[in-house]
Coordinates of C-alpha atoms in Angstrom, one line a residue:
M109 CA -2.5 16.3 -48.7
A110 CA -0.5 17.2 -51.9
S111 CA 1.1 20.1 -50.2
A112 CA 2.1 17.8 -47.1
A113 CA 3.6 15.2 -49.5
F114 CA 5.4 17.9 -51.5
H115 CA 6.8 19.5 -48.3
K116 CA 8.1 16.1 -47.0
V117 CA 9.7 15.3 -50.3
W118 CA 11.6 18.5 -50.6
S119 CA 12.6 18.4 -46.7
S120 CA 14.2 15.0 -47.2
R121 CA 16.1 16.4 -50.3
I122 CA 17.2 19.5 -48.5
S123 CA 18.6 17.2 -45.7
Q124 CA 20.6 15.3 -48.1
L125 CA 22.1 18.3 -49.8
A126 CA 23.0 19.9 -46.5
R127 CA 24.9 16.9 -45.5
V128 CA 26.8 17.0 -48.8
S129 CA 27.4 20.7 -48.3
A130 CA 28.7 20.1 -44.8
F131 CA 31.1 17.4 -46.0
H132 CA 32.6 19.6 -48.6
T133 CA 33.0 22.6 -46.4
S134 CA 34.9 20.5 -43.9
K135 CA 37.7 19.8 -46.6
K136 CA 40.7 21.9 -47.4
I137 CA 41.6 22.0 -51.0
H138 CA 45.2 23.4 -51.7
N139 CA 45.1 25.0 -48.3
A140 CA 42.1 27.0 -49.2
T141 CA 38.7 26.8 -47.5
A142 CA 36.0 25.2 -49.5
I143 CA 33.3 27.7 -50.6
P144 CA 29.9 26.5 -49.1
L145 CA 27.2 25.4 -51.7
K146 CA 24.1 27.6 -52.0
F147 CA 20.7 26.3 -53.1
E148 CA 18.0 28.4 -54.7
F149 CA 14.4 27.1 -55.3
P150 CA 12.3 28.4 -58.4
P151 CA 9.9 31.0 -57.3
S152 CA 6.8 28.6 -57.6
L153 CA 8.5 26.0 -55.3
E154 CA 9.4 28.7 -52.8
S155 CA 5.9 29.9 -52.5
K156 CA 4.5 26.5 -52.0
L157 CA 7.1 25.8 -49.2
Q158 CA 6.3 29.1 -47.5
N159 CA 2.6 28.4 -47.5
T160 CA 3.0 24.9 -46.2
T161 CA 5.3 26.0 -43.4
K162 CA 2.9 28.8 -42.5
L163 CA 0.1 26.5 -42.2
A164 CA 2.0 24.0 -39.9
T165 CA 2.9 26.9 -37.6
T166 CA -0.7 28.1 -37.5
Q167 CA -1.9 24.7 -36.6
T168 CA 0.7 24.4 -33.7
K169 CA -0.2 27.6 -32.3
A170 CA -4.0 27.0 -32.3
K171 CA -5.7 27.3 -28.8
S172 CA -7.4 24.0 -27.4
S173 CA -11.0 23.7 -26.9
N174 CA -10.5 23.5 -23.1
P175 CA -7.7 24.7 -20.7
P176 CA -5.5 22.0 -19.1
L177 CA -6.6 20.6 -15.7
S178 CA -4.4 21.4 -12.6
F179 CA -3.0 18.5 -10.5
P180 CA -2.2 19.8 -7.1
C181 CA -2.1 16.3 -5.7
I182 CA 0.7 15.3 -8.1
D183 CA 2.5 18.7 -7.5
Q184 CA 2.3 17.9 -3.7
L185 CA 4.0 14.5 -4.2
D186 CA 6.7 16.0 -6.3
L187 CA 7.3 18.6 -3.6
R188 CA 7.4 16.0 -0.9
T189 CA 9.7 13.9 -2.8
R190 CA 12.2 16.7 -3.4
S191 CA 12.0 17.6 0.2
L192 CA 13.2 14.1 1.0
D193 CA 16.3 14.2 -1.0
G194 CA 19.5 13.9 0.9
G195 CA 18.9 10.8 2.7
P196 CA 17.0 11.8 5.9
E197 CA 16.8 9.4 8.8
P198 CA 13.7 7.4 8.5
T199 CA 10.8 8.9 10.7
Y200 CA 9.5 5.5 11.7
E201 CA 12.6 5.0 13.8
K202 CA 11.4 7.8 16.3
I203 CA 7.7 6.9 16.3
V204 CA 7.8 4.6 19.3
T205 CA 9.8 5.2 22.3
G206 CA 10.0 3.9 25.9
Y207 CA 10.2 0.3 25.0
S208 CA 12.6 -2.3 26.4
L209 CA 15.0 -4.1 24.1
Y210 CA 15.9 -7.8 24.3
H211 CA 19.2 -8.6 22.5
H212 CA 19.7 -12.1 21.3
A213 CA 23.4 -12.7 20.7
Q214 CA 23.0 -16.0 19.0
P215 CA 22.0 -16.7 15.3
L216 CA 18.4 -17.2 14.4
L217 CA 17.7 -19.7 11.5
C218 CA 14.7 -18.7 9.4
D219 CA 12.3 -21.3 8.0
H220 CA 13.4 -20.5 4.4
G221 CA 17.1 -20.7 5.0
G222 CA 18.2 -17.2 5.8
V223 CA 20.0 -16.3 9.0
L224 CA 19.9 -13.3 11.4
P225 CA 23.4 -13.5 13.2
K226 CA 21.8 -11.7 16.1
F227 CA 18.7 -9.7 16.8
D228 CA 16.8 -7.3 19.0
I229 CA 13.1 -7.5 20.0
A230 CA 11.4 -4.3 21.3
Y231 CA 8.8 -5.0 23.9
E232 CA 6.6 -3.3 26.5
T233 CA 4.9 -4.6 29.6
W234 CA 2.1 -3.8 31.9
G235 CA 0.9 -5.2 35.2
E236 CA 3.0 -7.5 37.5
L237 CA 4.4 -10.9 37.0
N238 CA 3.2 -13.2 39.8
E239 CA 5.4 -15.4 41.9
N240 CA 4.7 -18.5 39.8
K241 CA 5.2 -16.6 36.6
D242 CA 2.0 -18.0 35.1
N243 CA -0.2 -15.0 34.7
A244 CA 1.5 -13.6 31.5
I245 CA -0.4 -12.7 28.4
L246 CA 1.4 -12.3 25.1
I247 CA -0.3 -9.8 22.9
Q248 CA 0.6 -10.4 19.1
T249 CA 0.2 -7.6 16.7
G250 CA -1.0 -7.0 13.1
L251 CA 1.4 -6.1 10.3
S252 CA 2.1 -2.4 11.2
G253 CA 1.7 -2.8 14.9
S254 CA 4.4 -1.7 17.4
S255 CA 5.0 -2.9 21.0
H256 CA 3.1 0.3 22.2
A257 CA -0.3 -1.3 22.8
K258 CA -0.9 0.8 25.9
S259 CA 0.3 4.1 27.5
H260 CA 2.7 3.9 30.5
E261 CA 5.2 6.1 32.3
K262 CA 7.9 5.9 29.6
N263 CA 5.5 6.7 26.8
V264 CA 2.3 8.4 27.7
N265 CA 1.0 8.5 24.2
P266 CA -2.1 6.3 23.8
G267 CA -1.2 2.8 22.5
W268 CA -3.1 1.0 19.6
W269 CA -5.1 -1.0 22.0
E270 CA -5.4 1.7 24.7
R271 CA -9.0 1.0 25.9
F272 CA -8.6 -2.7 26.0
I273 CA -5.7 -3.0 28.4
G274 CA -5.5 -1.7 32.0
P275 CA -7.0 -2.2 35.5
G276 CA -10.3 -3.7 35.2
L277 CA -10.5 -3.6 31.4
S278 CA -10.7 -6.5 28.9
I279 CA -7.1 -7.5 29.6
D280 CA -7.0 -6.7 33.3
T281 CA -3.5 -5.6 34.4
N282 CA -4.6 -6.2 38.0
K283 CA -4.8 -9.7 37.3
F284 CA -2.2 -10.2 34.4
F285 CA 1.3 -9.4 33.3
V286 CA 0.9 -8.2 29.7
I287 CA 3.7 -8.2 27.1
C288 CA 3.6 -6.9 23.6
T289 CA 6.3 -7.0 21.1
N290 CA 7.3 -5.5 17.7
V291 CA 7.9 -8.5 15.4
I292 CA 11.1 -9.1 13.9
G293 CA 10.9 -7.7 10.3
G294 CA 9.3 -4.6 11.8
C295 CA 10.8 -1.1 12.2
Y296 CA 9.8 -0.1 15.6
G297 CA 12.8 -1.2 17.5
S298 CA 12.9 -4.9 16.5
T299 CA 15.4 -6.1 13.8
G300 CA 14.2 -5.6 10.5
P301 CA 15.5 -4.7 7.0
S302 CA 16.1 -1.1 8.1
S303 CA 18.5 -2.5 10.8
I304 CA 22.2 -2.7 10.7
D305 CA 23.7 -6.0 9.5
P306 CA 26.5 -6.9 12.0
S307 CA 28.4 -8.6 9.1
N308 CA 29.0 -5.6 7.0
D309 CA 27.7 -2.6 9.3
E310 CA 25.2 -1.6 6.6
R311 CA 21.4 -1.7 6.6
Y312 CA 20.0 -5.1 5.6
A313 CA 17.6 -3.7 3.0
T314 CA 16.7 -6.5 0.7
R315 CA 19.5 -8.6 2.0
F316 CA 17.2 -9.3 4.9
P317 CA 16.0 -12.9 5.0
I318 CA 12.5 -14.0 3.9
L319 CA 10.5 -14.6 7.2
T320 CA 7.6 -16.7 8.2
I321 CA 5.0 -16.1 10.9
F322 CA 6.7 -19.1 12.7
D323 CA 10.0 -17.1 12.6
M324 CA 8.4 -14.3 14.3
V325 CA 6.9 -16.6 17.1
R326 CA 10.1 -18.3 17.8
A327 CA 11.9 -15.0 18.4
Q328 CA 9.1 -13.9 20.7
F329 CA 9.4 -17.2 22.8
L330 CA 13.2 -16.6 23.1
L331 CA 12.2 -13.3 24.7
L332 CA 9.9 -15.3 27.1
D333 CA 12.8 -17.5 28.0
H334 CA 14.8 -14.3 28.8
L335 CA 12.0 -13.1 31.1
G336 CA 11.8 -16.5 32.8
I337 CA 8.3 -17.3 31.6
N338 CA 7.8 -20.8 30.8
K339 CA 4.1 -20.9 30.3
L340 CA 1.7 -18.2 29.2
H341 CA -1.8 -17.7 30.5
A342 CA -2.7 -16.8 27.0
C343 CA -1.8 -15.7 23.6
V344 CA -4.0 -13.0 22.2
G345 CA -3.7 -11.9 18.5
S346 CA -5.7 -10.0 16.0
S347 CA -5.2 -9.9 12.2
M348 CA -1.7 -11.2 11.6
G349 CA -1.4 -11.3 15.4
G350 CA -4.2 -14.1 15.2
M351 CA -2.0 -16.1 12.9
Q352 CA 0.9 -15.7 15.5
S353 CA -1.3 -17.0 18.2
L354 CA -2.2 -20.1 16.2
A355 CA 1.4 -20.6 15.2
S356 CA 2.4 -20.2 18.9
A357 CA -0.2 -22.9 20.1
W358 CA 1.1 -25.3 17.3
I359 CA 4.9 -24.9 18.0
Y360 CA 4.7 -24.6 21.8
P361 CA 1.5 -26.4 22.9
E362 CA 2.7 -27.1 26.4
R363 CA 3.6 -23.4 27.0
I364 CA 0.2 -21.7 26.3
S365 CA -3.0 -22.4 28.5
R366 CA -5.4 -20.6 26.2
L367 CA -5.7 -19.0 22.8
I368 CA -7.5 -16.0 21.2
S369 CA -7.6 -15.4 17.6
I370 CA -9.4 -12.4 16.2
S371 CA -10.0 -11.5 12.5
A372 CA -7.3 -13.8 11.3
C373 CA -7.1 -17.1 9.4
A374 CA -5.6 -20.5 9.4
R375 CA -4.2 -20.1 5.9
S376 CA -4.0 -17.0 3.7
H377 CA -6.7 -17.3 1.1
P378 CA -6.3 -16.0 -2.7
Y379 CA -8.3 -12.6 -2.1
S380 CA -6.1 -11.4 0.8
I381 CA -2.9 -12.6 -1.1
A382 CA -4.0 -10.6 -4.1
I383 CA -4.6 -7.5 -2.0
R384 CA -1.1 -7.5 -0.5
H385 CA 0.5 -8.6 -3.8
T386 CA -1.0 -5.4 -5.3
Q387 CA 0.5 -3.3 -2.5
R388 CA 3.9 -4.8 -3.0
Q389 CA 3.7 -4.2 -6.8
V390 CA 2.7 -0.5 -6.4
L391 CA 5.5 0.0 -3.9
M392 CA 8.2 -1.7 -5.8
S393 CA 7.2 0.1 -8.9
D394 CA 8.3 3.5 -7.4
P395 CA 11.8 4.1 -9.0
N396 CA 12.9 5.5 -5.7
W397 CA 12.5 2.0 -4.0
N398 CA 15.7 1.1 -5.9
K399 CA 15.3 -2.7 -5.2
G400 CA 15.3 -2.0 -1.4
F401 CA 18.4 0.1 -1.3
Y402 CA 16.9 3.6 -0.6
Y403 CA 18.2 4.2 2.9
K404 CA 20.9 6.7 1.8
S405 CA 18.7 8.4 -0.8
I406 CA 15.1 9.3 -1.3
P407 CA 12.6 6.8 0.2
P408 CA 9.7 5.5 -2.0
H409 CA 7.2 7.9 -0.7
V410 CA 4.7 7.7 -3.6
G411 CA 4.7 3.9 -3.8
M412 CA 4.3 3.6 -0.1
K413 CA 1.4 6.1 0.0
L414 CA -0.6 4.3 -2.7
A415 CA 0.1 0.9 -1.2
R416 CA -1.3 2.1 2.1
E417 CA -4.4 3.6 0.3
I418 CA -5.0 0.0 -1.2
A419 CA -4.6 -1.4 2.3
T420 CA -7.0 1.1 3.9
I421 CA -9.7 -0.1 1.4
S422 CA -9.5 -3.6 2.7
Y423 CA -9.4 -2.5 6.4
R424 CA -12.8 -0.8 6.6
S425 CA -16.2 -1.7 5.1
G426 CA -18.7 -0.4 2.7
P427 CA -21.5 0.3 5.3
E428 CA -19.2 2.4 7.5
W429 CA -18.1 4.4 4.5
E430 CA -21.6 4.9 3.3
Q431 CA -22.5 6.4 6.6
R432 CA -19.4 8.5 6.9
F433 CA -18.7 9.7 3.5
G434 CA -21.6 8.9 1.1
R435 CA -21.2 10.4 -2.2
K436 CA -20.2 13.8 -0.7
R437 CA -17.5 15.9 -2.3
E438 CA -14.9 18.1 -0.6
R439 CA -16.2 21.2 -2.3
E440 CA -19.5 20.9 -3.9
D441 CA -19.3 24.2 -5.5
Q442 CA -16.2 23.5 -7.4
S443 CA -15.8 21.7 -10.7
P444 CA -14.9 17.9 -10.5
A445 CA -11.1 17.2 -10.6
L446 CA -9.1 14.2 -11.2
C447 CA -7.1 14.7 -7.9
P448 CA -8.9 13.7 -4.6
D449 CA -12.5 15.2 -5.0
F450 CA -14.9 13.0 -3.2
L451 CA -14.6 12.8 0.6
I452 CA -13.8 9.0 0.4
E453 CA -10.8 10.0 -1.9
T454 CA -9.6 12.7 0.4
Y455 CA -9.9 10.2 3.4
L456 CA -7.7 7.6 1.5
D457 CA -5.3 10.3 0.4
Y458 CA -4.8 11.5 4.1
Q459 CA -4.4 7.8 5.3
G460 CA -1.7 7.0 2.8
E461 CA 0.2 10.4 3.3
R462 CA 0.1 9.9 7.2
F463 CA 1.5 6.4 7.0
C464 CA 4.0 6.5 4.3
L465 CA 6.7 8.1 6.3
Q466 CA 5.9 6.3 9.5
Y467 CA 6.6 2.7 8.4
D468 CA 9.5 1.3 6.6
P469 CA 8.5 0.2 3.0
N470 CA 10.8 -2.9 3.2
S471 CA 9.2 -4.0 6.4
L472 CA 5.8 -3.7 4.6
L473 CA 7.2 -6.1 1.8
Y474 CA 8.7 -8.7 4.2
I475 CA 5.9 -8.9 6.7
S476 CA 3.1 -9.0 4.2
K477 CA 4.8 -11.8 2.3
A478 CA 5.1 -13.7 5.5
M479 CA 1.3 -13.4 5.9
D480 CA 0.9 -14.7 2.4
L481 CA 3.0 -17.7 3.2
F482 CA 1.1 -18.7 6.2
D483 CA -0.6 -22.2 6.0
M484 CA -1.5 -24.4 9.0
S485 CA -2.4 -27.3 6.7
S486 CA -0.6 -30.6 7.7
S487 CA 1.1 -30.9 4.2
A488 CA 2.4 -27.2 4.3
L489 CA 3.7 -27.8 7.9
E490 CA 5.5 -31.0 7.1
K491 CA 7.1 -29.3 4.1
L492 CA 8.3 -26.6 6.2
I493 CA 9.7 -29.0 8.7
K494 CA 11.7 -30.9 6.3
Q495 CA 13.0 -27.7 4.6
R496 CA 14.1 -26.4 8.0
E497 CA 15.9 -29.6 8.7
V498 CA 17.9 -29.4 5.5
N499 CA 18.7 -25.8 6.2
T500 CA 19.9 -26.4 9.5
E501 CA 22.2 -29.1 8.4
K502 CA 23.8 -26.9 5.8
L503 CA 24.4 -24.2 8.1
Q504 CA 25.9 -26.4 10.8
T505 CA 28.1 -27.8 8.1
Y506 CA 29.4 -24.5 7.3
G507 CA 29.8 -23.8 11.0
F508 CA 27.5 -20.9 10.9
I509 CA 25.2 -22.1 13.7
P510 CA 26.9 -24.4 16.3
E511 CA 24.9 -27.4 17.1
S512 CA 24.2 -26.1 20.6
Q513 CA 22.6 -23.1 19.1
A514 CA 20.6 -24.7 16.3
D515 CA 17.4 -24.5 18.3
P516 CA 16.4 -28.1 17.6
S517 CA 13.3 -27.9 20.0
C518 CA 11.7 -25.1 17.7
Y519 CA 9.4 -27.7 16.1
A520 CA 9.4 -30.2 18.9
N521 CA 6.7 -32.7 18.4
A522 CA 5.4 -30.6 15.4
N523 CA 5.5 -33.4 12.9
P524 CA 2.0 -35.2 12.7
S525 CA 3.9 -38.4 12.4
Q526 CA 5.3 -37.9 16.0
Q527 CA 2.2 -36.8 17.7
T528 CA 0.8 -38.6 20.6
P529 CA -1.7 -41.4 19.9
A530 CA -4.5 -39.3 21.3
L531 CA -3.8 -36.4 18.9
R532 CA -3.5 -38.8 15.9
S533 CA -6.9 -40.3 16.8
A534 CA -8.4 -36.8 17.2
S535 CA -7.1 -35.7 13.9
S536 CA -8.0 -38.8 11.8
S537 CA -11.8 -38.7 12.3
T538 CA -14.5 -36.9 14.2
T539 CA -16.2 -40.1 14.9
S540 CA -13.3 -41.0 17.3
S541 CA -14.7 -38.3 19.7
K542 CA -17.2 -39.3 22.3
R543 CA -19.5 -36.3 21.2
Q544 CA -19.5 -35.8 17.4
H545 CA -19.5 -32.2 16.4
I546 CA -22.1 -31.1 13.8
S547 CA -20.3 -28.6 11.6
S548 CA -22.0 -25.4 10.4
L549 CA -19.6 -25.1 7.4
S550 CA -20.0 -27.0 4.0
L551 CA -16.6 -28.6 4.5
T552 CA -17.3 -31.6 2.4
S553 CA -17.1 -29.4 -0.7
N554 CA -13.4 -28.6 0.3
E555 CA -11.1 -31.5 -0.6
N556 CA -8.3 -29.7 1.4
I557 CA -10.1 -29.4 4.6
D558 CA -9.0 -32.7 6.2
D559 CA -5.5 -31.3 5.5
L560 CA -6.1 -28.3 7.7
V561 CA -8.0 -30.3 10.3
Q562 CA -4.9 -32.5 10.8
G563 CA -2.7 -29.4 10.8
L564 CA -4.7 -27.8 13.6
S565 CA -5.4 -30.9 15.6
K566 CA -2.3 -30.3 17.7
I567 CA -4.1 -27.3 19.2
Q568 CA -6.1 -28.8 22.1
I569 CA -6.3 -25.8 24.5
P570 CA -9.4 -23.4 25.1
T571 CA -9.6 -21.2 22.1
L572 CA -11.7 -18.2 21.4
V573 CA -12.3 -17.2 17.6
L574 CA -13.8 -13.9 16.7
G575 CA -15.0 -13.0 13.2
V576 CA -16.7 -9.9 11.7
Q577 CA -19.4 -10.2 9.1
S578 CA -18.3 -6.9 7.3
D579 CA -14.7 -8.0 7.2
I580 CA -13.5 -8.2 3.5
L581 CA -9.8 -8.9 4.2
F582 CA -10.2 -11.8 6.5
A583 CA -13.8 -12.7 5.7
H584 CA -15.8 -14.3 8.6
W585 CA -16.1 -17.6 7.0
Q586 CA -12.3 -17.9 7.5
Q587 CA -12.8 -17.4 11.3
K588 CA -15.4 -20.1 11.1
E589 CA -13.1 -22.3 9.3
I590 CA -10.5 -21.9 12.1
A591 CA -13.2 -22.8 14.8
E592 CA -14.8 -25.7 12.9
C593 CA -11.5 -27.3 12.0
L594 CA -10.2 -27.2 15.7
R595 CA -13.4 -28.8 16.7
R596 CA -13.1 -31.6 14.1
G597 CA -9.5 -32.1 15.1
G598 CA -10.8 -32.9 18.7
N599 CA -10.7 -29.6 20.5
K600 CA -13.8 -29.6 22.7
D601 CA -13.3 -26.2 24.1
V602 CA -13.7 -23.8 21.1
T603 CA -15.9 -20.6 21.2
Y604 CA -16.8 -18.7 18.1
Y605 CA -18.4 -15.3 17.9
E606 CA -19.5 -13.7 14.8
L607 CA -19.9 -9.9 15.2
D608 CA -22.4 -7.8 13.2
S609 CA -20.2 -4.8 13.1
M610 CA -20.0 -2.1 10.4
Y611 CA -16.2 -1.3 10.9
G612 CA -14.9 -4.3 8.8
H613 CA -11.5 -5.7 9.6
D614 CA -10.6 -2.7 11.9
T615 CA -13.4 -3.8 14.3
F616 CA -11.0 -5.3 16.7
L617 CA -9.4 -1.8 17.2
I618 CA -12.9 -0.1 17.8
D619 CA -15.5 -2.4 19.3
L620 CA -14.7 -2.3 22.9
T621 CA -18.1 -3.8 24.0
N622 CA -18.2 -6.8 21.9
V623 CA -14.5 -7.7 21.2
G624 CA -13.5 -6.4 24.7
G625 CA -16.2 -8.2 26.4
A626 CA -15.5 -11.6 24.6
I627 CA -11.8 -11.4 25.3
K628 CA -12.3 -10.6 29.1
G629 CA -14.7 -13.6 29.4
H630 CA -12.3 -16.0 27.8
L631 CA -9.3 -14.9 29.8
E632 CA -11.0 -14.8 33.1
L633 CA -13.8 -17.3 32.8
G634 CA -13.3 -19.6 29.8
G635 CA -11.7 -23.1 29.9

C-alpha cells in the first residue's frame, strides 16, 4: 500500500512539473530557444519507482485462471449486420408474389387522426364468385400473415393455410369464393411504413399513422366494394384475424352472414400487451432502427431477430417443446456455451434469424400496437367514435378529405345509443331473453364485463369461437369470454369449442382435424 501511495504522489508531481516544462520550452527568450528542464530523482527514490512500475507491469501481464469464452453467435450477428451495409432492398418486398392489387385513390382517415392520402391492398382469391355474389368468405390474417393463404397458378408456393383451403377442404372452394388480404400496415404488397408516401416520394417510416384493427377492416371492405360484394357469407379470422372478424361484424353487421374467431380476444389483456411491448422495446433498442428511418442504411437485424424469438416463445407451448426438445443439447460432447446450446435455444435462434429479414420491423411495431389497442368494450368503442368524429371535422376543415369522401358510414349504427330497441334490450340484461343463458364464466367478479357485453351485443349473427387450452398468448378463457359475452348480449347462435392441443397459439395453423372440422361445419351447416 505504501509503495502504491508513494507512486501515486510522485506520478502527480511529475505531471505538474512536465506541464511547467512544456510551458517554458514553448517560449522564446531574446530570440533564443528555451532549454528544457531536466529532473533527476535521488537513487533511493528512483529505485522505489522502478520497483513499483515493475510490479504493476507484472500484474498486468499475468495469465487469467481460464481462457475467454468464444461467442460465434455474436460474431455471426456482426457479420450479418456488416453484410447489410449499403442499403439493400428489403427482402420482404419479394417474399410474396402473384397477388392482385387494389388501389384506393381517395384518402383513408384513421381512427387516431392520421391519414393515408391513398393506399393499396394486396389480395388473392380462390374459387368462383356466384351470380348473386353472396358466397364470398373473407379470411383475415394474423400479425405477420400475407395474402398468400393458398397456392395458385400465379404463386405455386404453399400458402400459410394451404391444407385448410381448397376443393372439398375446410373452406371448400367448390362452394365458396375465398379472399385473403395483407392488412394495411403490412409489408407484403399492402400500404405500410415501408411504402412510398405520395406527398414527398419517400418511405413513410415512422411518419406512418397509428392504426387500429378497425382501420384495417374498413380498408378491406373498400376492397369488397370494388369487387362488387355487398354481403359476405362469412368472416374467418385467427389470432389478430379473429379480432378483425369481430370488428367486421360490429362495423358492418348487415354485410356478414356468419363469423368465425379463432384464438383471438374481444379486448387485449395485460399479458399479451406485455409480450408485444417487450418485442417493440427490444427492436427499438437496436441502434440501426434509427427511430424507424433505416430504409437507406442498415436494417435493425439484431433487434428484429430477438423480437421474433420473444414472439416464438408465446406462439408455442411447454408440452410441445418438452416432447420435441426436452433438455437435449445440440452437442452433448462439448462444454456448455453462452451462445445457443440447448436444442430449444437453437430452435429460437433459427426462427428469429429466418424471420428478421422477411418482415419489415416498422410493420411489426405498428401492427402489434394496433393489437394492443383493440377493445370491444362499449365505453372504448364510444370513445373511438367521438374521437373519429372530431378528427373528421378537423380534416374536412383543412380540406384534406372532401365531405363526399369522409366515409361517414364507416361506423353506421355503431353507437350503442343509436342501436335498435331490440339490440338495446338484448344488451341491457340477460333476463330480457326468452331463454336465459347460464354462463360458465365467473363474470360476476369482473366489474367491466357488462361493458364488454354491451359492446359485443351488436353482433347477432351465427358465431363460432375456438380456443386452445395450451395457448399462452390468447388464453382459452379469453375465447370463452367472447362466447359468453355474445350470449349474454342476446346472440342465441354461438358455438364454443375448447381444444386440448399441445401446439399452443399456433394450433390454428396445424390442427386440420379439429380446427378444420369445426370451420367446415360452421360454414356449411351452422346457423
